[in-house]
Amino acid sequence: MDITWLYNQLKTNMGPSGWWPADSKPEIVLGAILVQNTNWRNADAALTALRDETSLDPNSILSLENERLIKLVKPSGFYRNKARAIKSVFSWFNQFEWEYDTMKKYYGTGLRDQLLKLQGVGPETADVLQVYIFDKPVFIADSYTRRLFSALNWMDAKTYQELWNNVSLPKWFTFEDAQEFHGLIDNFGKEYLKRPADFNQSFLSK
DNA sequence: GGCCAGGACACCA
DNA sequence: TGGTGTCATGGC
């Protein structure tokens, strides 16, 4: 597994990924929850409904009635779970008044475990938040990444944890690199991993 | 009309 | 610890 090679190939051939597409950190948090097991189109429909109603202001979102919040996030699917997740995660951020550096220092290396305790936050969402909210250079082993590593014959991981446990980013990776690496992989996945033949004609296959 | 998309979680052995 | 069912929408 040559992470540096992969990162450079993706950067050279695909350009800036433009991830995470959001104007604010609360918006990133919402996107991370709403996109769970669905496509960005559906997640964005829910995000737009939320924006129209609350301007994505955390206090406005937290003060929504549960049934109202459920209705707003409906286009993203799994709306009851996601409404609960939004309340859980936003309540936690509100406890710290969204002071990311304070939270980072407070939890230290226990940040990931704390994230995993929140309703609706599993390993992928926890790592997305670490990378895009808390500016930490960690590896995100989402489904596109697992498919890519499998296509490269690097590792055929069945679960998120299996790949995550066996991959470490190069020491020199900054959080910006981790952000871009993840964005590039998912952009690559959408274009080249729909079928095995797609990968075989990509710039990553030999 | 079935399949799938940037998961998480409860339940079970 | 690992396997399986459930949660649900919208586009193709």
Tab-separated table of C-alpha atoms (C1' of nucleotides) in Angstrom:
chain	number	residue	atom	x	y	z
A	1	MET	CA	0.000	0.000	0.000
A	2	ASP	CA	1.717	3.131	-1.207
A	3	ILE	CA	-0.442	5.960	0.073
A	4	THR	CA	1.918	8.647	-1.190
A	5	TRP	CA	1.786	7.253	-4.728
A	6	LEU	CA	-2.009	7.027	-4.633
A	7	TYR	CA	-2.399	10.560	-3.304
A	8	ASN	CA	-0.060	11.991	-5.935
A	9	GLN	CA	-1.766	10.119	-8.775
A	10	LEU	CA	-5.168	11.383	-7.688
A	11	LYS	CA	-3.956	14.953	-7.252
A	12	THR	CA	-2.233	14.965	-10.617
A	13	ASN	CA	-5.096	13.439	-12.564
A	14	MET	CA	-8.161	14.809	-10.837
A	15	GLY	CA	-7.214	18.233	-9.541
A	16	PRO	CA	-8.719	19.854	-6.442
A	17	SER	CA	-11.609	17.837	-5.065
A	18	GLY	CA	-13.578	20.757	-3.664
A	19	TRP	CA	-14.426	18.829	-0.493
A	20	TRP	CA	-16.153	19.268	1.890
A	21	PRO	CA	-18.788	21.304	0.015
A	22	ALA	CA	-20.082	23.606	2.763
A	23	ASP	CA	-19.888	27.231	3.865
A	24	SER	CA	-19.664	26.621	7.605
A	25	LYS	CA	-18.722	23.956	10.113
A	26	PRO	CA	-22.283	23.337	11.307
A	27	GLU	CA	-23.135	22.736	7.660
A	28	ILE	CA	-20.345	20.164	7.407
A	29	VAL	CA	-21.684	18.370	10.482
A	30	LEU	CA	-25.167	18.290	9.005
A	31	GLY	CA	-23.889	17.052	5.658
A	32	ALA	CA	-21.896	14.283	7.308
A	33	ILE	CA	-25.022	12.995	9.042
A	34	LEU	CA	-27.478	13.531	6.192
A	35	VAL	CA	-25.326	11.783	3.586
A	36	GLN	CA	-25.120	8.558	5.598
A	37	ASN	CA	-25.980	5.670	3.292
A	38	THR	CA	-27.504	7.880	0.634
A	39	ASN	CA	-26.334	10.037	-2.258
A	40	TRP	CA	-25.363	13.677	-1.986
A	41	ARG	CA	-28.392	14.751	-4.028
A	42	ASN	CA	-30.786	13.479	-1.360
A	43	ALA	CA	-28.636	14.804	1.458
A	44	ASP	CA	-28.519	18.213	-0.190
A	45	ALA	CA	-32.295	18.330	-0.559
A	46	ALA	CA	-32.587	17.874	3.194
A	47	LEU	CA	-29.854	20.419	3.783
A	48	THR	CA	-31.677	22.959	1.624
A	49	ALA	CA	-34.915	22.412	3.541
A	50	LEU	CA	-33.042	22.917	6.803
A	51	ARG	CA	-31.335	26.034	5.497
A	52	ASP	CA	-34.615	27.605	4.397
A	53	GLU	CA	-36.099	27.050	7.841
A	54	THR	CA	-33.168	27.731	10.172
A	55	SER	CA	-30.348	29.319	8.154
A	56	LEU	CA	-28.411	26.346	9.602
A	57	ASP	CA	-28.080	28.216	12.882
A	58	PRO	CA	-27.345	25.620	15.598
A	59	ASN	CA	-29.723	27.115	18.161
A	60	SER	CA	-32.515	27.328	15.611
A	61	ILE	CA	-31.996	23.702	14.677
A	62	LEU	CA	-31.899	22.557	18.294
A	63	SER	CA	-35.113	24.411	19.066
A	64	LEU	CA	-37.035	22.674	16.284
A	65	GLU	CA	-39.753	20.269	17.358
A	66	ASN	CA	-38.692	16.701	16.678
A	67	GLU	CA	-41.520	16.100	14.222
A	68	ARG	CA	-40.625	19.278	12.371
A	69	LEU	CA	-36.964	18.311	12.142
A	70	ILE	CA	-37.936	14.843	10.938
A	71	LYS	CA	-40.038	16.355	8.177
A	72	LEU	CA	-37.219	18.652	7.046
A	73	VAL	CA	-34.617	15.898	6.772
A	74	LYS	CA	-37.008	13.450	5.141
A	75	PRO	CA	-35.533	13.611	1.597
A	76	SER	CA	-32.275	12.112	2.865
A	77	GLY	CA	-33.923	8.899	4.035
A	78	PHE	CA	-33.612	7.249	7.463
A	79	TYR	CA	-35.071	10.520	8.664
A	80	ARG	CA	-35.938	9.477	12.217
A	81	ASN	CA	-32.405	8.261	12.879
A	82	LYS	CA	-30.864	11.323	11.281
A	83	ALA	CA	-33.075	13.784	13.147
A	84	ARG	CA	-32.033	12.121	16.408
A	85	ALA	CA	-28.384	12.203	15.351
A	86	ILE	CA	-28.539	15.907	14.533
A	87	LYS	CA	-29.965	16.722	17.961
A	88	SER	CA	-27.388	14.553	19.682
A	89	VAL	CA	-24.364	15.959	17.861
A	90	PHE	CA	-25.516	19.576	17.922
A	91	SER	CA	-26.235	19.385	21.658
A	92	TRP	CA	-22.693	18.204	22.213
A	93	PHE	CA	-21.195	21.014	20.134
A	94	ASN	CA	-23.413	23.519	21.916
A	95	GLN	CA	-22.040	22.414	25.288
A	96	PHE	CA	-18.693	23.738	24.085
A	97	GLU	CA	-20.165	26.650	22.137
A	98	TRP	CA	-18.611	25.175	18.971
A	99	GLU	CA	-15.092	25.992	20.209
A	100	TYR	CA	-13.256	23.325	18.247
A	101	ASP	CA	-9.806	24.002	19.670
A	102	THR	CA	-11.150	23.867	23.202
A	103	MET	CA	-12.873	20.558	22.471
A	104	LYS	CA	-9.732	19.164	20.876
A	105	LYS	CA	-7.640	20.012	23.909
A	106	TYR	CA	-10.286	18.814	26.352
A	107	TYR	CA	-10.651	15.356	24.801
A	108	GLY	CA	-7.147	14.894	23.442
A	109	THR	CA	-6.653	11.404	22.051
A	110	GLY	CA	-10.090	10.449	23.396
A	111	LEU	CA	-11.867	12.611	20.833
A	112	ARG	CA	-12.715	9.725	18.517
A	113	ASP	CA	-14.175	7.645	21.355
A	114	GLN	CA	-16.253	10.609	22.459
A	115	LEU	CA	-17.587	11.111	18.930
A	116	LEU	CA	-18.537	7.433	18.758
A	117	LYS	CA	-20.667	7.843	21.878
A	118	LEU	CA	-22.957	10.329	20.136
A	119	GLN	CA	-26.239	8.985	18.738
A	120	GLY	CA	-25.921	8.344	15.030
A	121	VAL	CA	-22.157	8.772	14.859
A	122	GLY	CA	-20.340	5.640	13.756
A	123	PRO	CA	-16.715	5.197	12.693
A	124	GLU	CA	-17.010	6.928	9.333
A	125	THR	CA	-18.860	9.987	10.566
A	126	ALA	CA	-16.500	10.215	13.551
A	127	ASP	CA	-13.483	10.298	11.258
A	128	VAL	CA	-15.111	12.740	8.833
A	129	LEU	CA	-15.689	15.085	11.761
A	130	GLN	CA	-12.132	14.619	12.955
A	131	VAL	CA	-10.798	15.556	9.537
A	132	TYR	CA	-13.185	18.314	8.441
A	133	ILE	CA	-14.211	19.843	11.781
A	134	PHE	CA	-11.285	19.234	14.102
A	135	ASP	CA	-8.520	19.489	11.512
A	136	LYS	CA	-6.902	16.181	12.383
A	137	PRO	CA	-4.967	14.173	9.764
A	138	VAL	CA	-6.711	10.811	10.063
A	139	PHE	CA	-7.643	8.183	7.519
A	140	ILE	CA	-11.270	7.791	6.417
A	141	ALA	CA	-12.023	4.207	5.366
A	142	ASP	CA	-15.448	4.759	3.804
A	143	SER	CA	-17.032	2.481	1.223
A	144	TYR	CA	-15.426	4.133	-1.817
A	145	THR	CA	-12.037	3.895	-0.149
A	146	ARG	CA	-12.545	0.216	0.640
A	147	ARG	CA	-13.639	-0.442	-2.947
A	148	LEU	CA	-10.585	1.376	-4.258
A	149	PHE	CA	-8.141	-0.450	-1.996
A	150	SER	CA	-9.771	-3.686	-3.078
A	151	ALA	CA	-9.532	-2.747	-6.770
A	152	LEU	CA	-5.847	-1.970	-6.261
A	153	ASN	CA	-5.425	-5.403	-4.659
A	154	TRP	CA	-4.113	-3.675	-1.561
A	155	MET	CA	-6.669	-4.993	0.882
A	156	ASP	CA	-10.109	-6.516	0.517
A	157	ALA	CA	-11.573	-5.173	3.736
A	158	LYS	CA	-15.078	-6.228	4.669
A	159	THR	CA	-15.633	-3.545	7.261
A	160	TYR	CA	-14.679	0.038	7.990
A	161	GLN	CA	-12.595	-0.937	11.005
A	162	GLU	CA	-10.706	-3.641	9.152
A	163	LEU	CA	-9.267	-1.196	6.661
A	164	TRP	CA	-8.905	1.620	9.170
A	165	ASN	CA	-6.852	-0.579	11.502
A	166	ASN	CA	-4.459	-1.520	8.725
A	167	VAL	CA	-3.804	1.839	7.107
A	168	SER	CA	-1.833	4.737	8.468
A	169	LEU	CA	-1.314	7.989	6.624
A	170	PRO	CA	2.250	9.134	5.944
A	171	LYS	CA	3.755	11.198	8.756
A	172	TRP	CA	3.938	14.276	6.579
A	173	PHE	CA	0.174	14.340	5.908
A	174	THR	CA	-1.422	17.549	7.172
A	175	PHE	CA	-5.127	17.750	7.889
A	176	GLU	CA	-5.502	19.486	4.531
A	177	ASP	CA	-3.898	16.466	2.889
A	178	ALA	CA	-6.269	14.146	4.736
A	179	GLN	CA	-9.225	16.255	3.611
A	180	GLU	CA	-8.091	16.306	0.015
A	181	PHE	CA	-7.160	12.617	-0.002
A	182	HIS	CA	-10.663	11.642	1.084
A	183	GLY	CA	-12.326	14.029	-1.357
A	184	LEU	CA	-10.228	12.798	-4.240
A	185	ILE	CA	-10.899	9.142	-3.464
A	186	ASP	CA	-14.647	9.648	-3.371
A	187	ASN	CA	-14.625	11.699	-6.562
A	188	PHE	CA	-12.574	8.962	-8.168
A	189	GLY	CA	-14.984	6.348	-6.877
A	190	LYS	CA	-18.017	8.042	-8.344
A	191	GLU	CA	-16.379	8.137	-11.748
A	192	TYR	CA	-14.304	4.973	-11.937
A	193	LEU	CA	-15.665	2.412	-9.497
A	194	LYS	CA	-19.177	1.816	-10.769
A	195	ARG	CA	-18.036	-1.349	-12.532
A	196	PRO	CA	-14.721	-3.229	-12.523
A	197	ALA	CA	-14.256	-2.234	-16.182
A	198	ASP	CA	-14.392	1.421	-15.180
A	199	PHE	CA	-11.437	0.943	-12.867
A	200	ASN	CA	-9.473	-0.978	-15.474
A	201	GLN	CA	-9.558	1.965	-17.825
A	202	SER	CA	-8.635	4.481	-15.126
A	203	PHE	CA	-5.232	6.056	-14.613
A	204	LEU	CA	-4.702	3.999	-11.463
A	205	SER	CA	-4.757	0.606	-13.136
A	206	LYS	CA	-1.608	-0.791	-14.620
B	1	DG	C1'	-39.833	-2.109	-10.599
B	2	DG	C1'	-35.543	-3.321	-8.617
B	3	DC	C1'	-31.232	-1.442	-7.363
B	4	DC	C1'	-28.296	1.517	-4.959
B	5	DA	C1'	-26.241	5.654	-2.895
B	6	DG	C1'	-20.054	9.078	0.792
B	7	DG	C1'	-23.850	4.212	7.678
B	8	DA	C1'	-25.479	3.296	12.253
B	9	DC	C1'	-27.437	0.444	15.544
B	10	DA	C1'	-30.080	-3.146	17.938
B	11	DC	C1'	-30.192	-7.860	18.494
B	12	DC	C1'	-28.386	-12.382	18.468
B	13	DA	C1'	-25.227	-16.381	19.065
C	1	DT	C1'	-16.371	-10.115	17.830
C	2	DG	C1'	-18.950	-11.107	14.022
C	3	DG	C1'	-23.192	-11.762	11.292
C	4	DT	C1'	-27.894	-10.206	10.110
C	5	DG	C1'	-32.115	-7.260	9.912
C	6	DT	C1'	-33.887	-2.620	9.986
C	7	DC	C1'	-34.139	2.077	9.132
C	8	DA	C1'	-36.293	5.092	3.998
C	9	DT	C1'	-35.776	8.494	0.287
C	10	DG	C1'	-35.231	9.677	-4.686
C	11	DG	C1'	-33.141	8.907	-9.297
C	12	DC	C1'	-32.186	5.823	-12.797
